[in-house]
Amino acid sequence: MMPGRWVASVLLLALHGLLSLQPAARAEMQGDDGSIEDGSSIHFHVSPPVVPDAAEERREHFRALEAKDLFRYERLLAMSSPRNGSRRQARQTSKVPDVLSDTSEFAELPMRSALNIAHVGMYLVSVRFGTPALPFNLVLDTANDLTWISCRLRRRKGKHYGRSSAARTMSVGADGVPVKKATTNFFRPSKSSSWRRIRCSQPECGVLPYTTCEKEFTQAASCSYHQKVQDGTVTIGIYGMEKATVALSDGKMAKLPGLVLGCSVMEAGLTVDAHDGVLSLGNGEVSFGVIASSRFASRFSFCLLSANSERTASSYLTFGPNPAVMGPGTMVTDISYNNYIHVAFGFRVTGISVGGQPLDIPPEVWDDKLRHGGVVLDTGTSVTALVPAAYDAVTAALDSYLGHLPRITDMPGFEFCYNWTFTGDGVDPAHNVTIPSFDVELQGGAVLQADAKSVVMPEVQPGVACLAFRKLLEGPNIIGNVLMQEHIWEFEHRTGVMRFRKDKCTNHHLKGNSTTANIHQAYAPAPSASSDF
């Protein structure tokens, strides 16, 4: 059974004692004016990366983007471990508060760009956490299982593990010296009536990932964590349960409870000042994506706008059935769960064709059962990274169409760059250039047909275009958000199926857009006694 398919059942069994509370909770879910309609979803805004306009800023942007991606490649490999150990950890981390019964509602979250803020090539999702609900801009991350927000805790008598009573949020600069965080958008648990702190003494803490509680702890000690992820970002904080306010497909607002949230009191990394935290869509049991989708038809979808979109453009992250997924050209293939990186998932590649010609790439490159084989989809990585056997074949094929152009050899992070102004459609008769079709062939006959600007990145600096690939010495291969852009993607872990198709990602799928509508309370576990901040 696929890891994501047994999450909800394991979580429910882990909290069997709470099942008797379900009738009252479901009544609470209905709200005052009726039950949630079948076939609905919830939605969150998503914003794309935006490349700076000025030449020097563009150059620095791509330099920072390279550093971010390299960190993610290295950390993703460092996270790899045999599947047996990962499954053992997965079973342990499943004892968290109940995940409410399945519903056919759907929800959307809005996404925004971070490139114009800190030059780091990320998609940002706007999520409203807490009661009262406040908005936070979080990085969309399909290769992470911990959702966290920068926090400020009120002064109190007790101590957190490894922290003084006056713990404050901070970031760490390149020289290792703590610096004042650029953003002031902090989550303050003491001001949220729905925050429920998890303590070291609670059973839930012992099974959450990355925990750092000592063997000897006081009853009041908070369940703390220390996570270091692929891009080098470090977050240290405490765990709690929280609710998110979401927009339903009928335009009404609802509370989404039972979410595991990291309250980060310290962050370090290249990109921590560009966002308020991370929204995890990975395959871990405490992932926001897994918990939220378990309430909404066990599926979620997102549409990645082009990085060349206007800075005000946004698309949506949707939990539940999304009508936009099904349309002309919708492709269906199986989700591939990596045997060594348990929080990541992808698809099974059978081949790549450039200009209609199949490339000679050994099949073991795509075998996810091998230690360094397979493909991972990572929205936190920008440029697609391929192992040498695939990278050499892909770049040689593309260079055969562009090799007559003058080469640029001093572009950080890119091996194949050309002195050429890319107009966007990839056809330039004046310079005898036509960017060829680029097809990633998948199991079951599905084909990912990348746009020209997903294969050749235009205007890396003015007048320079580069092939949108990097060489990865060890696998798995990583499909980044550049290759995924201008497609809508849907993942259904219960059946192990993904769907995708080309889409400009500009449609708003909500029936209404009222933020003042009645709030419907979804099913939540009983309040914990440990809610003092």
XYZ file of C-alpha atoms in Angstrom:
533
model
C 0.000 0.000 0.000
C 1.298 3.462 -0.890
C 2.453 5.530 2.118
C -0.077 8.315 1.607
C -2.988 5.881 1.321
C -2.919 4.572 4.876
C -2.303 7.865 6.673
C -5.894 8.665 7.655
C -6.698 5.172 8.924
C -3.525 5.001 11.007
C -4.196 8.409 12.528
C -7.740 7.431 13.449
C -6.611 4.192 15.087
C -3.945 6.067 17.035
C -6.638 8.218 18.636
C -9.314 5.601 19.066
C -10.315 7.218 22.329
C -11.480 10.329 20.491
C -13.807 8.530 18.115
C -16.684 8.783 20.553
C -16.535 12.565 20.079
C -17.332 12.379 16.372
C -21.120 12.922 16.486
C -20.768 16.230 18.318
C -17.850 17.216 16.125
C -19.766 16.545 12.932
C -22.640 18.639 14.218
C -20.139 21.422 14.827
C -18.856 20.978 11.295
C -22.302 21.805 9.898
C -22.386 25.294 11.347
C -25.469 27.378 11.856
C -26.890 27.472 8.342
C -26.545 23.947 7.047
C -23.976 21.338 6.154
C -21.099 21.754 3.748
C -22.164 20.920 0.217
C -20.960 17.724 -1.447
C -18.461 18.264 -4.239
C -16.914 21.375 -2.678
C -13.239 22.183 -2.155
C -11.076 24.709 -0.339
C -8.725 27.145 -2.035
C -5.516 29.060 -1.277
C -3.872 31.766 -3.400
C -0.535 30.845 -5.028
C 1.894 33.391 -6.484
C 4.730 32.613 -8.920
C 8.381 33.606 -8.797
C 9.121 36.978 -10.384
C 12.486 37.704 -11.973
C 13.942 41.199 -11.363
C 14.096 43.558 -14.334
C 17.508 45.204 -13.832
C 20.455 43.360 -15.394
C 22.612 43.147 -12.260
C 19.647 42.158 -10.126
C 18.818 39.373 -12.600
C 22.366 38.095 -12.413
C 22.311 38.098 -8.606
C 18.884 36.487 -8.670
C 20.097 33.507 -10.691
C 23.237 33.259 -8.561
C 21.054 33.008 -5.438
C 18.708 30.609 -7.214
C 21.661 28.344 -8.014
C 22.809 28.363 -4.387
C 19.310 27.535 -3.160
C 18.923 24.648 -5.582
C 22.346 23.201 -4.800
C 21.525 23.215 -1.100
C 18.253 21.425 -1.804
C 19.963 18.803 -3.965
C 22.505 18.058 -1.245
C 19.996 17.974 1.600
C 17.553 15.837 -0.366
C 20.284 13.253 -0.843
C 21.242 13.533 2.821
C 17.634 12.739 3.761
C 17.689 9.469 1.833
C 17.386 6.307 3.887
C 16.089 2.781 3.231
C 12.314 2.600 2.944
C 12.029 0.142 5.823
C 13.380 2.662 8.287
C 11.244 5.380 6.786
C 8.078 3.325 7.113
C 8.920 2.564 10.715
C 9.259 6.275 11.392
C 6.071 6.958 9.432
C 4.062 4.608 11.610
C 5.442 6.246 14.728
C 4.692 9.789 13.607
C 1.059 9.022 12.891
C -0.312 9.418 16.429
C -1.590 12.942 16.063
C -5.069 14.403 16.634
C -7.926 13.035 14.552
C -8.260 14.075 10.904
C -11.999 14.529 10.475
C -14.137 12.424 8.227
C -13.813 12.627 4.472
C -15.810 15.318 2.699
C -16.296 16.254 -0.911
C -15.839 19.969 -0.258
C -12.845 21.600 -1.874
C -10.647 24.514 -0.833
C -8.191 26.836 -2.556
C -5.194 28.719 -1.172
C -3.708 31.694 -3.048
C -0.029 31.583 -4.094
C 2.414 34.484 -4.653
C 6.003 35.059 -5.764
C 9.098 35.508 -3.633
C 11.644 36.235 -6.344
C 11.000 39.943 -6.321
C 11.587 39.927 -2.550
C 14.693 37.828 -2.078
C 15.609 36.370 -5.484
C 15.025 32.770 -4.515
C 12.555 31.337 -7.058
C 9.776 30.064 -4.804
C 6.014 29.839 -5.050
C 4.269 31.334 -2.016
C 0.911 30.284 -0.597
C -1.241 32.601 1.496
C -2.743 30.745 4.493
C -4.776 32.154 7.397
C -3.827 30.455 10.685
C -5.137 30.930 14.212
C -8.219 32.444 15.845
C -8.657 35.204 14.930
C -7.228 34.150 11.575
C -4.194 36.034 10.264
C -2.566 35.581 6.812
C 0.946 34.185 6.350
C 2.964 33.728 3.137
C 4.406 30.219 3.128
C 6.665 28.437 0.634
C 4.913 25.700 -1.361
C 7.105 22.628 -0.729
C 6.256 19.151 -2.045
C 9.440 17.629 -0.569
C 8.873 18.593 3.071
C 6.660 17.176 5.822
C 6.819 19.966 8.422
C 4.662 23.083 8.213
C 6.136 25.927 10.264
C 5.651 29.654 10.784
C 7.966 32.237 12.321
C 6.723 32.726 15.882
C 7.059 35.000 18.846
C 6.255 33.498 22.232
C 5.162 35.553 25.199
C 7.443 35.633 28.236
C 6.486 33.020 30.809
C 7.992 31.246 33.816
C 8.660 27.878 32.226
C 11.506 27.118 29.820
C 11.562 25.479 26.444
C 14.166 22.832 25.740
C 17.385 24.603 24.818
C 15.861 28.092 25.147
C 15.576 30.807 27.726
C 12.208 32.030 28.938
C 12.625 35.073 26.702
C 12.959 33.075 23.475
C 12.628 35.289 20.411
C 12.473 34.572 16.714
C 15.656 35.371 14.826
C 17.411 34.548 11.578
C 21.095 33.831 11.055
C 23.123 35.669 8.450
C 25.745 34.273 6.100
C 28.453 34.917 8.706
C 26.551 32.952 11.341
C 25.663 36.053 13.352
C 21.999 36.376 14.377
C 20.301 39.261 12.609
C 16.914 40.887 12.971
C 14.362 39.144 10.778
C 13.250 41.284 7.845
C 9.581 40.384 8.114
C 7.445 41.343 11.077
C 4.654 38.925 10.178
C 4.986 36.616 13.181
C 2.508 34.070 14.477
C 1.788 34.732 18.160
C 0.320 31.630 19.857
C -0.701 33.600 22.925
C -3.131 35.603 20.775
C -4.748 32.568 19.115
C -7.580 30.912 21.054
C -7.319 27.784 18.886
C -3.594 27.097 19.491
C -2.958 23.924 21.504
C 0.627 23.413 22.565
C 2.012 19.851 22.542
C 4.200 18.973 25.522
C 7.084 16.527 25.812
C 5.006 14.501 28.263
C 2.223 13.891 25.738
C 2.287 10.681 23.657
C 1.921 12.708 20.446
C 5.298 14.341 20.997
C 7.163 11.044 21.094
C 6.015 10.163 17.594
C 6.371 13.536 15.836
C 9.391 13.980 13.515
C 12.534 15.978 14.360
C 11.706 16.188 18.075
C 14.435 17.195 20.537
C 12.859 16.605 23.950
C 15.404 15.338 26.451
C 14.974 12.005 28.191
C 14.338 13.869 31.428
C 11.849 16.690 31.016
C 9.368 18.569 33.129
C 5.644 18.143 32.651
C 5.462 21.715 31.354
C 8.231 21.357 28.762
C 7.075 22.059 25.199
C 7.532 19.452 22.486
C 10.433 20.990 20.565
C 11.903 20.198 17.161
C 15.019 20.913 15.089
C 14.733 20.425 11.322
C 17.312 20.942 8.599
C 15.962 20.547 5.081
C 17.223 20.290 1.519
C 17.933 23.952 0.842
C 19.966 24.333 4.025
C 17.145 25.985 5.967
C 17.172 25.220 9.676
C 14.136 25.782 11.869
C 13.971 25.292 15.636
C 10.732 25.611 17.533
C 7.855 23.912 19.314
C 4.926 21.851 18.104
C 1.265 22.666 18.499
C -2.137 22.009 17.006
C -3.825 24.848 15.146
C -6.668 25.674 12.784
C -6.611 27.367 9.395
C -9.425 29.460 7.971
C -10.133 28.429 4.384
C -12.371 29.541 1.535
C -14.868 26.932 0.385
C -15.863 26.519 -3.235
C -19.223 28.193 -2.509
C -17.429 31.322 -1.299
C -18.071 30.697 2.399
C -15.303 30.429 4.976
C -14.611 27.385 7.148
C -12.213 26.326 9.881
C -9.786 23.501 9.051
C -8.714 21.933 12.383
C -6.257 19.252 13.465
C -3.209 20.752 11.746
C 0.269 20.052 13.127
C 2.107 23.390 13.148
C 5.702 24.167 13.981
C 6.053 27.445 15.865
C 9.574 28.450 14.823
C 11.578 30.550 17.268
C 14.781 30.451 15.222
C 15.498 30.062 11.511
C 18.703 29.976 9.491
C 19.224 29.703 5.739
C 19.497 31.579 2.481
C 15.782 32.256 2.055
C 14.255 32.599 5.514
C 13.712 36.352 5.156
C 11.699 35.883 1.939
C 8.707 34.211 3.580
C 6.878 33.579 6.842
C 7.426 29.827 6.838
C 6.800 26.611 4.887
C 3.600 24.848 3.820
C 4.431 21.157 3.543
C 2.858 19.066 0.784
C 5.210 16.108 1.183
C 4.239 12.532 1.936
C 4.833 12.641 5.705
C 1.914 11.940 8.011
C 2.048 15.399 9.656
C 2.286 17.144 6.289
C -0.347 19.848 5.721
C -1.010 18.285 2.319
C -1.714 14.829 3.738
C -3.879 16.025 6.646
C -5.877 18.581 4.634
C -6.454 16.324 1.635
C -7.704 13.544 3.937
C -10.658 15.839 4.690
C -11.340 16.754 1.061
C -11.651 13.679 -1.164
C -8.000 12.705 -0.508
C -6.672 14.918 -3.263
C -4.992 18.262 -3.744
C -3.961 20.240 -6.810
C -2.039 23.358 -7.719
C -1.316 25.362 -10.828
C 2.122 26.946 -11.238
C 2.067 30.269 -13.088
C 4.971 31.125 -15.329
C 7.892 32.853 -13.634
C 7.434 35.532 -16.304
C 3.928 36.358 -15.089
C 3.036 39.824 -13.875
C 3.928 40.450 -10.250
C 0.272 40.776 -9.305
C -0.691 37.418 -10.859
C -1.742 34.489 -8.681
C -3.181 31.000 -9.021
C -4.531 28.479 -6.512
C -3.706 25.505 -4.346
C -6.867 23.401 -4.045
C -7.870 20.618 -1.650
C -10.745 18.509 -2.933
C -12.201 17.944 -6.407
C -11.009 20.647 -8.802
C -13.020 20.927 -12.044
C -10.089 22.651 -13.741
C -8.023 19.441 -13.592
C -10.224 17.585 -16.029
C -10.207 19.008 -19.529
C -8.715 18.592 -22.980
C -5.314 16.946 -22.756
C -5.534 15.747 -19.129
C -2.876 13.097 -18.501
C -3.055 10.358 -15.855
C -0.158 8.385 -14.401
C 0.816 6.633 -11.171
C 2.489 8.472 -8.315
C 5.962 7.134 -7.613
C 7.040 6.971 -3.962
C 10.796 7.105 -3.603
C 12.230 4.109 -1.761
C 14.874 6.178 0.031
C 13.416 9.670 0.516
C 10.147 8.911 2.248
C 8.644 12.433 2.227
C 9.132 12.867 -1.538
C 7.062 11.613 -4.454
C 7.150 11.874 -8.232
C 6.305 9.921 -11.377
C 7.837 7.045 -13.341
C 9.617 8.182 -16.491
C 9.929 5.791 -19.403
C 11.834 8.101 -21.736
C 12.515 11.635 -23.008
C 12.142 12.829 -26.580
C 13.530 16.058 -28.035
C 12.109 17.199 -31.355
C 10.269 13.887 -31.588
C 13.483 11.857 -31.311
C 13.867 9.485 -28.317
C 17.048 10.045 -26.335
C 19.405 7.213 -25.456
C 19.114 7.241 -21.646
C 19.666 4.015 -19.628
C 16.363 2.846 -18.076
C 17.966 2.438 -14.640
C 18.166 6.248 -14.432
C 14.377 6.292 -13.946
C 14.102 3.225 -11.670
C 12.831 4.487 -8.294
C 13.662 1.163 -6.644
C 17.377 1.828 -7.083
C 19.335 3.854 -4.538
C 19.908 6.861 -6.802
C 17.233 6.269 -9.429
C 13.788 7.655 -10.072
C 12.276 11.128 -10.232
C 11.120 13.477 -7.477
C 8.780 16.450 -8.019
C 10.026 19.355 -5.910
C 8.284 22.734 -6.052
C 10.980 24.154 -3.766
C 13.656 23.507 -6.397
C 13.673 25.793 -9.436
C 15.873 24.268 -12.148
C 15.452 20.588 -13.035
C 18.464 18.473 -12.049
C 19.354 15.294 -13.912
C 22.025 12.651 -13.310
C 24.859 12.675 -15.883
C 23.428 9.962 -18.175
C 20.196 11.961 -18.589
C 21.703 15.452 -18.383
C 24.317 14.805 -21.072
C 21.743 13.347 -23.464
C 19.220 16.165 -22.888
C 21.693 19.047 -23.186
C 23.395 17.544 -26.256
C 20.036 17.209 -28.014
C 18.961 20.773 -27.168
C 22.378 22.220 -27.994
C 22.096 20.747 -31.479
C 19.295 23.285 -32.065
C 21.073 26.224 -30.418
C 24.763 25.458 -30.777
C 25.250 27.827 -33.726
C 24.537 30.780 -31.431
C 27.419 32.487 -29.554
C 28.055 30.696 -26.233
C 28.179 32.505 -22.892
C 30.390 30.668 -20.410
C 30.302 32.789 -17.252
C 26.700 32.340 -16.122
C 26.588 30.971 -12.554
C 24.805 27.650 -12.312
C 24.318 27.110 -16.047
C 26.589 25.219 -18.446
C 24.748 25.941 -21.707
C 23.968 29.632 -22.244
C 23.631 31.549 -25.503
C 23.816 35.152 -26.631
C 20.232 35.230 -27.825
C 17.088 37.166 -26.908
C 14.351 34.626 -26.318
C 10.976 36.011 -27.421
C 8.930 33.401 -25.553
C 7.529 31.111 -28.239
C 10.928 29.652 -29.083
C 10.746 30.448 -32.812
C 13.211 33.030 -34.172
C 13.699 32.784 -37.956
C 16.128 35.735 -37.951
C 18.619 33.677 -35.928
C 17.608 30.310 -37.366
C 16.338 29.140 -33.969
C 13.404 26.882 -33.181
C 13.317 25.382 -29.718
C 12.278 21.753 -30.253
C 9.456 19.942 -28.519
C 10.452 18.389 -25.195
C 8.398 15.389 -24.086
C 8.799 13.477 -20.821
C 7.137 10.114 -21.406
C 5.563 8.505 -18.344
C 4.215 5.173 -17.251
C 0.796 4.425 -18.683
C 1.299 6.559 -21.777
C 1.056 10.014 -20.177
C 3.348 12.701 -21.638
C 4.551 15.903 -19.990
C 5.022 18.378 -22.845
C 7.169 21.192 -21.529
C 6.785 24.717 -22.878
C 9.738 26.317 -24.641
C 10.451 28.665 -21.708
C 10.512 25.660 -19.356
C 13.283 24.110 -21.445
C 15.255 27.259 -22.248
C 15.144 30.002 -19.608
C 14.832 33.396 -21.312
C 16.718 36.504 -20.223
C 18.816 34.960 -17.467
C 20.464 38.265 -18.018
C 19.549 40.670 -20.834
C 20.291 39.014 -24.154
C 21.224 35.643 -22.615
C 19.159 32.420 -22.593
C 20.211 29.191 -20.841
C 19.150 25.568 -20.934
C 16.935 24.986 -17.868
C 18.826 21.952 -16.559
C 21.642 21.258 -14.126
C 23.831 18.209 -13.702
C 23.255 16.168 -10.549
C 26.070 13.804 -9.629
C 23.746 11.457 -7.735
C 20.029 10.833 -8.045
C 17.179 10.801 -7.713
C 16.493 13.169 -10.580
C 14.616 16.290 -9.463
C 11.912 17.967 -11.531
C 11.879 21.621 -10.473
C 9.157 24.233 -10.654
C 10.473 25.705 -13.926
C 9.633 22.494 -15.798
C 6.335 22.158 -13.893
C 5.102 25.690 -14.624
C 1.973 26.458 -16.638
C 0.517 23.067 -15.774
C -2.156 22.134 -13.284
C -1.195 19.161 -11.101
C -3.450 16.952 -9.009
C -2.295 14.253 -6.567
C -4.560 11.604 -5.085
C -2.545 9.589 -2.580
C -5.429 7.287 -1.692
C -5.326 5.738 -5.162
C -1.695 6.575 -5.948
C -2.697 8.543 -9.057
C -1.689 11.965 -10.368
C -3.279 14.029 -13.132
C -1.911 17.010 -15.012
C -2.518 19.120 -18.075
C -1.383 22.399 -19.620
C -3.038 25.447 -18.120
C -2.204 29.168 -17.892
C -3.257 29.017 -14.230
C -5.155 32.306 -14.226
C -8.701 31.078 -13.492
C -10.335 31.604 -10.116
C -12.315 28.465 -9.240
C -14.315 29.776 -6.293
C -18.047 30.302 -6.750
C -17.735 33.428 -4.604
C -14.983 35.503 -3.095
C -16.478 36.738 0.138
C -14.129 36.935 3.095
C -16.920 38.060 5.387
C -19.144 35.037 4.954
C -20.185 32.901 7.900
C -17.452 30.691 9.341
C -18.352 26.996 9.405
C -16.549 24.990 12.063
C -15.213 21.697 10.709
C -14.732 18.639 12.903
C -11.896 19.138 15.397
C -10.528 17.022 18.232
C -11.427 17.962 21.770
C -9.400 20.884 23.181
C -6.256 19.988 25.053
C -5.705 21.095 28.611
C -2.309 22.507 27.629
C -3.448 25.682 25.936
C -1.770 28.318 28.041
C -0.080 30.072 25.111
